[in-house]
Amino acid sequence: MMTDRVIFACTVILAVVYLYATTLIPTLEIGDPLGPKAFPRLIGIAMLLAAGMLGLEMWKARAKGVAQEEAPFDARVMKVLAAITVWTGVYYATLEPLGFIIATTIFLLPMMAWFNRGKWVANVITAIVFSAATYWLFVTLDVRLPRGILPF
């Protein structure tokens, strides 16, 4: 339960700071009335909703008297977190040269293979479709993502 509380508090603090930072984005007098603030604000609101759902889950577990035994600094968990951090750094480094679709697919495949073991077909299809659909969505919204080595 203590780990959930720390995650809850950090998420709320991060969301509030993020939402405050979105107020500092300049508003243009011409162009789209929503301007560049809409998408970042949606992300901040989604973070607050996620924190709220975690808080509700913690409250329900406490009301039921569910006790969870936990070891917050388990060596195995720390190794997984370190590996994810390094892998995310590799993703950021390869995003520009490989392009969004290829880098994101390569990033997602091992992550999904680890957390969704044994479902290779679903993992491969999900990684490819998610990467391509996300790229298409952002390009449709006129957000430039790195093309990399792909011709489109």
Coordinates of N, CA and C in Angstrom, one line a residue:
M1 N 0.8 -1.2 0.0 CA 0.0 0.0 0.0 C 0.9 1.3 0.0
M2 N 2.0 1.2 0.6 CA 2.9 2.4 0.7 C 3.4 2.8 -0.7
T3 N 3.7 1.8 -1.5 CA 4.1 2.0 -2.9 C 3.0 2.7 -3.7
D4 N 1.8 2.2 -3.5 CA 0.6 2.9 -4.2 C 0.5 4.3 -3.8
R5 N 0.7 4.6 -2.5 CA 0.5 6.0 -2.0 C 1.6 6.9 -2.6
V6 N 2.8 6.4 -2.7 CA 3.9 7.1 -3.3 C 3.6 7.4 -4.8
I7 N 3.2 6.4 -5.5 CA 2.9 6.5 -6.9 C 1.7 7.5 -7.1
F8 N 0.7 7.4 -6.2 CA -0.4 8.3 -6.3 C 0.0 9.8 -6.1
A9 N 0.8 10.0 -5.0 CA 1.3 11.4 -4.7 C 2.1 11.9 -5.8
C10 N 3.1 11.1 -6.4 CA 3.9 11.6 -7.4 C 3.1 11.9 -8.7
T11 N 2.1 11.1 -9.0 CA 1.3 11.3 -10.2 C 0.5 12.6 -10.1
V12 N 0.0 12.8 -8.9 CA -0.8 14.1 -8.7 C 0.1 15.3 -8.8
I13 N 1.3 15.2 -8.1 CA 2.2 16.4 -8.2 C 2.7 16.6 -9.6
L14 N 3.0 15.5 -10.3 CA 3.5 15.7 -11.7 C 2.4 16.2 -12.6
A15 N 1.2 15.8 -12.4 CA 0.0 16.3 -13.2 C -0.2 17.7 -13.0
V16 N -0.2 18.1 -11.7 CA -0.4 19.6 -11.4 C 0.7 20.4 -11.9
V17 N 1.9 20.0 -11.8 CA 3.0 20.8 -12.3 C 2.9 20.9 -13.9
Y18 N 2.6 19.7 -14.5 CA 2.4 19.7 -15.9 C 1.3 20.6 -16.4
L19 N 0.1 20.5 -15.7 CA -1.0 21.4 -16.1 C -0.6 22.9 -15.9
Y20 N 0.1 23.2 -14.9 CA 0.6 24.6 -14.7 C 1.5 25.0 -15.8
A21 N 2.4 24.1 -16.3 CA 3.3 24.4 -17.4 C 2.5 24.6 -18.7
T22 N 1.4 24.0 -18.8 CA 0.6 24.2 -20.0 C 0.0 25.6 -20.1
T23 N -0.2 26.2 -18.9 CA -0.6 27.6 -18.9 C 0.4 28.6 -19.4
L24 N 1.7 28.2 -19.4 CA 2.8 29.0 -19.8 C 3.0 29.0 -21.3
I25 N 2.3 28.1 -22.0 CA 2.4 28.0 -23.5 C 1.7 29.2 -24.0
P26 N 2.4 29.9 -24.9 CA 1.8 31.2 -25.4 C 0.6 30.9 -26.3
T27 N -0.4 31.7 -26.3 CA -1.6 31.6 -27.1 C -1.5 32.5 -28.3
L28 N -1.7 32.0 -29.5 CA -1.6 32.8 -30.7 C -3.0 33.4 -31.0
E29 N -2.9 34.6 -31.5 CA -4.1 35.4 -31.8 C -4.8 34.9 -33.1
I30 N -4.0 34.2 -34.0 CA -4.6 33.7 -35.2 C -4.5 32.2 -35.2
G31 N -5.3 31.6 -36.1 CA -5.2 30.2 -36.2 C -6.3 29.4 -35.4
D32 N -6.0 28.3 -35.0 CA -6.9 27.4 -34.3 C -7.2 28.0 -32.9
P33 N -8.5 28.1 -32.6 CA -8.9 28.7 -31.3 C -8.4 27.9 -30.1
L34 N -8.3 26.6 -30.3 CA -7.7 25.8 -29.2 C -6.3 26.0 -29.0
G35 N -5.6 26.3 -30.1 CA -4.2 26.5 -30.0 C -3.3 25.3 -29.6
P36 N -2.1 25.6 -29.3 CA -1.2 24.5 -28.9 C -1.4 23.9 -27.5
K37 N -2.3 24.5 -26.8 CA -2.5 24.0 -25.4 C -3.4 22.8 -25.2
A38 N -4.2 22.5 -26.2 CA -5.3 21.5 -26.1 C -4.7 20.1 -25.8
F39 N -3.8 19.6 -26.6 CA -3.3 18.3 -26.4 C -2.5 18.2 -25.1
P40 N -1.6 19.1 -24.7 CA -0.9 19.0 -23.4 C -1.9 19.0 -22.2
R41 N -3.0 19.8 -22.4 CA -4.0 19.8 -21.3 C -4.7 18.5 -21.2
L42 N -5.0 17.9 -22.3 CA -5.6 16.5 -22.3 C -4.8 15.5 -21.6
I43 N -3.5 15.6 -21.8 CA -2.5 14.7 -21.2 C -2.5 14.9 -19.7
G44 N -2.5 16.2 -19.3 CA -2.5 16.5 -17.8 C -3.8 16.0 -17.2
I45 N -4.9 16.2 -17.8 CA -6.2 15.7 -17.3 C -6.2 14.2 -17.2
A46 N -5.7 13.5 -18.2 CA -5.6 12.1 -18.2 C -4.8 11.6 -17.0
M47 N -3.7 12.3 -16.8 CA -2.8 11.9 -15.6 C -3.6 12.1 -14.3
L48 N -4.4 13.2 -14.2 CA -5.2 13.3 -13.0 C -6.3 12.2 -12.8
L49 N -6.9 11.9 -14.0 CA -7.9 10.8 -13.9 C -7.2 9.5 -13.5
A50 N -6.1 9.2 -14.1 CA -5.4 8.0 -13.7 C -5.0 7.9 -12.2
A51 N -4.6 9.1 -11.7 CA -4.3 9.2 -10.3 C -5.6 9.0 -9.5
G52 N -6.7 9.6 -9.9 CA -8.0 9.4 -9.3 C -8.4 7.9 -9.2
M53 N -8.2 7.2 -10.3 CA -8.6 5.8 -10.4 C -7.7 5.0 -9.4
L54 N -6.4 5.3 -9.4 CA -5.6 4.6 -8.4 C -6.0 4.9 -7.0
G55 N -6.3 6.2 -6.7 CA -6.8 6.6 -5.4 C -8.1 5.8 -5.0
L56 N -9.0 5.7 -6.0 CA -10.2 5.0 -5.7 C -10.0 3.5 -5.5
E57 N -9.1 2.9 -6.2 CA -8.7 1.5 -6.0 C -8.1 1.3 -4.6
M58 N -7.2 2.3 -4.2 CA -6.6 2.2 -2.9 C -7.7 2.3 -1.8
W59 N -8.6 3.2 -2.0 CA -9.7 3.4 -1.0 C -10.5 2.2 -0.9
K60 N -10.9 1.5 -2.0 CA -11.7 0.3 -2.0 C -10.9 -0.8 -1.3
A61 N -9.7 -0.9 -1.6 CA -8.9 -2.0 -0.9 C -8.8 -1.8 0.6
R62 N -8.6 -0.5 1.0 CA -8.6 -0.2 2.4 C -9.9 -0.5 3.1
A63 N -11.0 -0.2 2.4 CA -12.3 -0.4 3.0 C -12.6 -1.9 3.1
K64 N -12.1 -2.7 2.2 CA -12.2 -4.2 2.3 C -11.3 -4.8 3.3
G65 N -10.3 -4.0 3.7 CA -9.3 -4.6 4.7 C -8.3 -5.5 4.0
V66 N -8.1 -5.3 2.7 CA -7.1 -6.1 2.0 C -5.7 -5.6 2.4
A67 N -5.0 -6.6 2.9 CA -3.6 -6.2 3.3 C -2.7 -6.8 2.2
Q68 N -1.8 -6.0 1.7 CA -0.9 -6.5 0.7 C 0.5 -6.5 1.3
E69 N 1.2 -7.6 1.1 CA 2.6 -7.7 1.5 C 3.4 -7.3 0.4
E70 N 4.3 -6.4 0.7 CA 5.2 -5.8 -0.4 C 6.6 -5.6 0.0
A71 N 7.5 -5.6 -0.9 CA 8.8 -5.3 -0.7 C 9.2 -4.2 -1.8
P72 N 9.1 -2.9 -1.4 CA 9.2 -1.8 -2.4 C 10.5 -1.8 -3.1
F73 N 11.6 -2.3 -2.5 CA 12.9 -2.2 -3.2 C 13.5 -3.6 -3.5
D74 N 12.6 -4.4 -4.0 CA 13.0 -5.8 -4.4 C 14.0 -5.7 -5.5
A75 N 15.1 -6.5 -5.4 CA 16.2 -6.4 -6.4 C 15.7 -6.7 -7.8
R76 N 14.8 -7.7 -7.9 CA 14.3 -8.1 -9.2 C 13.5 -6.9 -9.9
V77 N 12.7 -6.3 -9.1 CA 11.9 -5.1 -9.6 C 12.9 -4.0 -10.0
M78 N 13.9 -3.7 -9.2 CA 14.8 -2.7 -9.5 C 15.6 -3.0 -10.8
K79 N 15.9 -4.3 -11.1 CA 16.6 -4.6 -12.3 C 15.7 -4.4 -13.5
V80 N 14.4 -4.7 -13.4 CA 13.4 -4.5 -14.4 C 13.3 -3.0 -14.7
L81 N 13.2 -2.2 -13.7 CA 13.1 -0.8 -13.8 C 14.3 -0.2 -14.5
A82 N 15.5 -0.7 -14.1 CA 16.7 -0.2 -14.7 C 16.8 -0.6 -16.2
A83 N 16.3 -1.8 -16.5 CA 16.3 -2.3 -17.9 C 15.4 -1.4 -18.8
I84 N 14.2 -1.1 -18.2 CA 13.2 -0.3 -18.9 C 13.7 1.1 -19.1
T85 N 14.4 1.6 -18.2 CA 15.0 3.0 -18.3 C 16.0 3.0 -19.4
V86 N 16.9 2.0 -19.4 CA 18.0 2.0 -20.4 C 17.3 1.8 -21.8
W87 N 16.3 0.9 -21.9 CA 15.7 0.6 -23.2 C 15.0 1.8 -23.7
T88 N 14.4 2.6 -22.8 CA 13.7 3.9 -23.2 C 14.8 4.9 -23.7
G89 N 15.9 4.9 -23.1 CA 17.0 5.8 -23.6 C 17.5 5.4 -25.0
V90 N 17.5 4.1 -25.2 CA 17.9 3.6 -26.6 C 16.8 4.0 -27.6
Y91 N 15.6 3.9 -27.2 CA 14.5 4.3 -28.0 C 14.6 5.8 -28.4
Y92 N 14.8 6.6 -27.4 CA 15.0 8.1 -27.7 C 16.2 8.3 -28.6
A93 N 17.2 7.6 -28.4 CA 18.4 7.8 -29.3 C 18.2 7.3 -30.7
T94 N 17.4 6.3 -30.9 CA 17.1 5.8 -32.3 C 15.9 6.4 -33.0
L95 N 15.1 7.2 -32.3 CA 13.9 7.7 -32.8 C 14.1 8.5 -34.1
E96 N 15.1 9.4 -34.1 CA 15.3 10.3 -35.2 C 15.9 9.5 -36.4
P97 N 17.0 8.7 -36.2 CA 17.6 8.0 -37.4 C 16.7 6.9 -38.0
L98 N 16.0 6.2 -37.1 CA 15.2 5.1 -37.6 C 13.8 5.5 -38.0
G99 N 13.3 6.6 -37.4 CA 11.9 7.0 -37.7 C 11.0 6.5 -36.6
F100 N 9.8 7.2 -36.5 CA 8.9 6.9 -35.5 C 8.3 5.4 -35.6
I101 N 7.9 5.0 -36.7 CA 7.3 3.7 -36.9 C 8.2 2.6 -36.5
I102 N 9.4 2.6 -37.1 CA 10.4 1.5 -36.9 C 10.9 1.5 -35.4
A103 N 11.3 2.7 -34.9 CA 11.8 2.8 -33.6 C 10.7 2.4 -32.5
T104 N 9.5 2.8 -32.7 CA 8.4 2.5 -31.8 C 8.1 1.0 -31.8
T105 N 8.1 0.5 -33.0 CA 7.8 -1.0 -33.1 C 8.9 -1.8 -32.4
I106 N 10.2 -1.4 -32.7 CA 11.3 -2.1 -32.0 C 11.3 -1.9 -30.5
F107 N 10.9 -0.7 -30.1 CA 10.8 -0.4 -28.6 C 9.7 -1.3 -28.0
L108 N 8.5 -1.3 -28.6 CA 7.4 -2.0 -28.0 C 7.5 -3.6 -28.0
L109 N 8.1 -4.1 -29.0 CA 8.2 -5.6 -29.1 C 8.8 -6.3 -27.9
P110 N 10.0 -5.9 -27.5 CA 10.6 -6.5 -26.3 C 9.8 -6.2 -25.0
M111 N 9.3 -5.0 -24.9 CA 8.5 -4.7 -23.7 C 7.2 -5.5 -23.6
M112 N 6.5 -5.7 -24.8 CA 5.3 -6.5 -24.8 C 5.7 -8.0 -24.6
A113 N 6.8 -8.4 -25.2 CA 7.2 -9.8 -25.0 C 7.5 -10.1 -23.5
W114 N 8.0 -9.1 -22.8 CA 8.3 -9.3 -21.3 C 7.0 -9.3 -20.5
F115 N 6.1 -8.3 -20.8 CA 4.9 -8.2 -19.9 C 3.7 -9.0 -20.4
N116 N 3.8 -9.5 -21.7 CA 2.7 -10.3 -22.2 C 3.3 -11.5 -22.9
R117 N 3.9 -12.3 -22.0 CA 4.7 -13.5 -22.5 C 3.9 -14.5 -23.2
G118 N 4.5 -15.1 -24.2 CA 3.9 -16.2 -24.9 C 2.9 -15.8 -26.0
K119 N 2.6 -14.6 -26.2 CA 1.6 -14.2 -27.2 C 2.3 -13.4 -28.3
W120 N 3.2 -14.1 -29.0 CA 4.0 -13.4 -30.0 C 3.2 -12.8 -31.2
V121 N 2.2 -13.5 -31.7 CA 1.4 -13.0 -32.8 C 0.7 -11.7 -32.4
A122 N 0.1 -11.7 -31.2 CA -0.6 -10.5 -30.7 C 0.3 -9.4 -30.5
N123 N 1.5 -9.7 -29.9 CA 2.5 -8.7 -29.6 C 3.0 -8.0 -30.9
V124 N 3.3 -8.8 -31.9 CA 3.9 -8.2 -33.1 C 2.8 -7.4 -33.8
I125 N 1.6 -7.9 -33.9 CA 0.5 -7.2 -34.6 C 0.2 -5.9 -33.8
T126 N 0.1 -6.0 -32.5 CA -0.2 -4.8 -31.7 C 0.9 -3.7 -31.9
A127 N 2.2 -4.1 -31.8 CA 3.3 -3.2 -31.9 C 3.3 -2.5 -33.3
I128 N 3.1 -3.2 -34.3 CA 3.1 -2.6 -35.7 C 1.9 -1.8 -35.9
V129 N 0.7 -2.3 -35.5 CA -0.5 -1.5 -35.8 C -0.5 -0.2 -34.9
F130 N -0.1 -0.3 -33.7 CA -0.1 0.9 -32.8 C 0.9 1.9 -33.4
S131 N 2.1 1.5 -33.8 CA 3.1 2.4 -34.3 C 2.6 3.1 -35.6
A132 N 2.0 2.3 -36.5 CA 1.5 2.9 -37.7 C 0.3 3.8 -37.5
A133 N -0.6 3.3 -36.7 CA -1.8 4.1 -36.4 C -1.5 5.4 -35.7
T134 N -0.6 5.4 -34.8 CA -0.2 6.6 -34.1 C 0.5 7.6 -35.0
Y135 N 1.4 7.0 -35.9 CA 2.0 7.9 -36.9 C 1.0 8.5 -37.8
W136 N 0.1 7.7 -38.3 CA -1.0 8.3 -39.2 C -1.8 9.4 -38.5
L137 N -2.2 9.1 -37.2 CA -3.0 10.1 -36.5 C -2.2 11.4 -36.3
F138 N -1.0 11.3 -35.9 CA -0.2 12.6 -35.7 C 0.0 13.3 -37.0
V139 N 0.3 12.5 -38.1 CA 0.5 13.2 -39.4 C -0.8 13.8 -39.9
T140 N -1.9 13.2 -39.6 CA -3.2 13.7 -40.0 C -3.5 15.0 -39.2
L141 N -3.0 15.1 -38.0 CA -3.1 16.3 -37.1 C -2.0 17.3 -37.4
D142 N -1.2 17.1 -38.4 CA -0.1 18.0 -38.8 C 1.0 18.1 -37.8
V143 N 1.2 17.0 -37.0 CA 2.3 16.9 -36.1 C 3.4 16.2 -36.8
R144 N 4.6 16.8 -36.9 CA 5.7 16.1 -37.6 C 6.4 15.1 -36.7
L145 N 6.5 13.9 -37.1 CA 7.2 12.9 -36.5 C 8.3 12.4 -37.4
P146 N 9.4 12.0 -36.8 CA 10.6 11.6 -37.7 C 10.2 10.4 -38.6
R147 N 10.5 10.6 -39.9 CA 10.2 9.5 -40.9 C 11.2 8.5 -40.9
G148 N 12.5 8.9 -40.7 CA 13.6 7.9 -40.6 C 13.8 7.3 -42.0
I149 N 14.0 6.0 -42.1 CA 14.4 5.4 -43.3 C 13.2 4.9 -44.2
L150 N 12.0 5.1 -43.7 CA 10.8 4.8 -44.5 C 10.5 5.9 -45.5
P151 N 10.0 5.5 -46.7 CA 9.8 6.5 -47.7 C 8.6 7.4 -47.5
F152 N 7.7 7.1 -46.6 CA 6.5 7.9 -46.4 C 6.5 8.7 -45.1

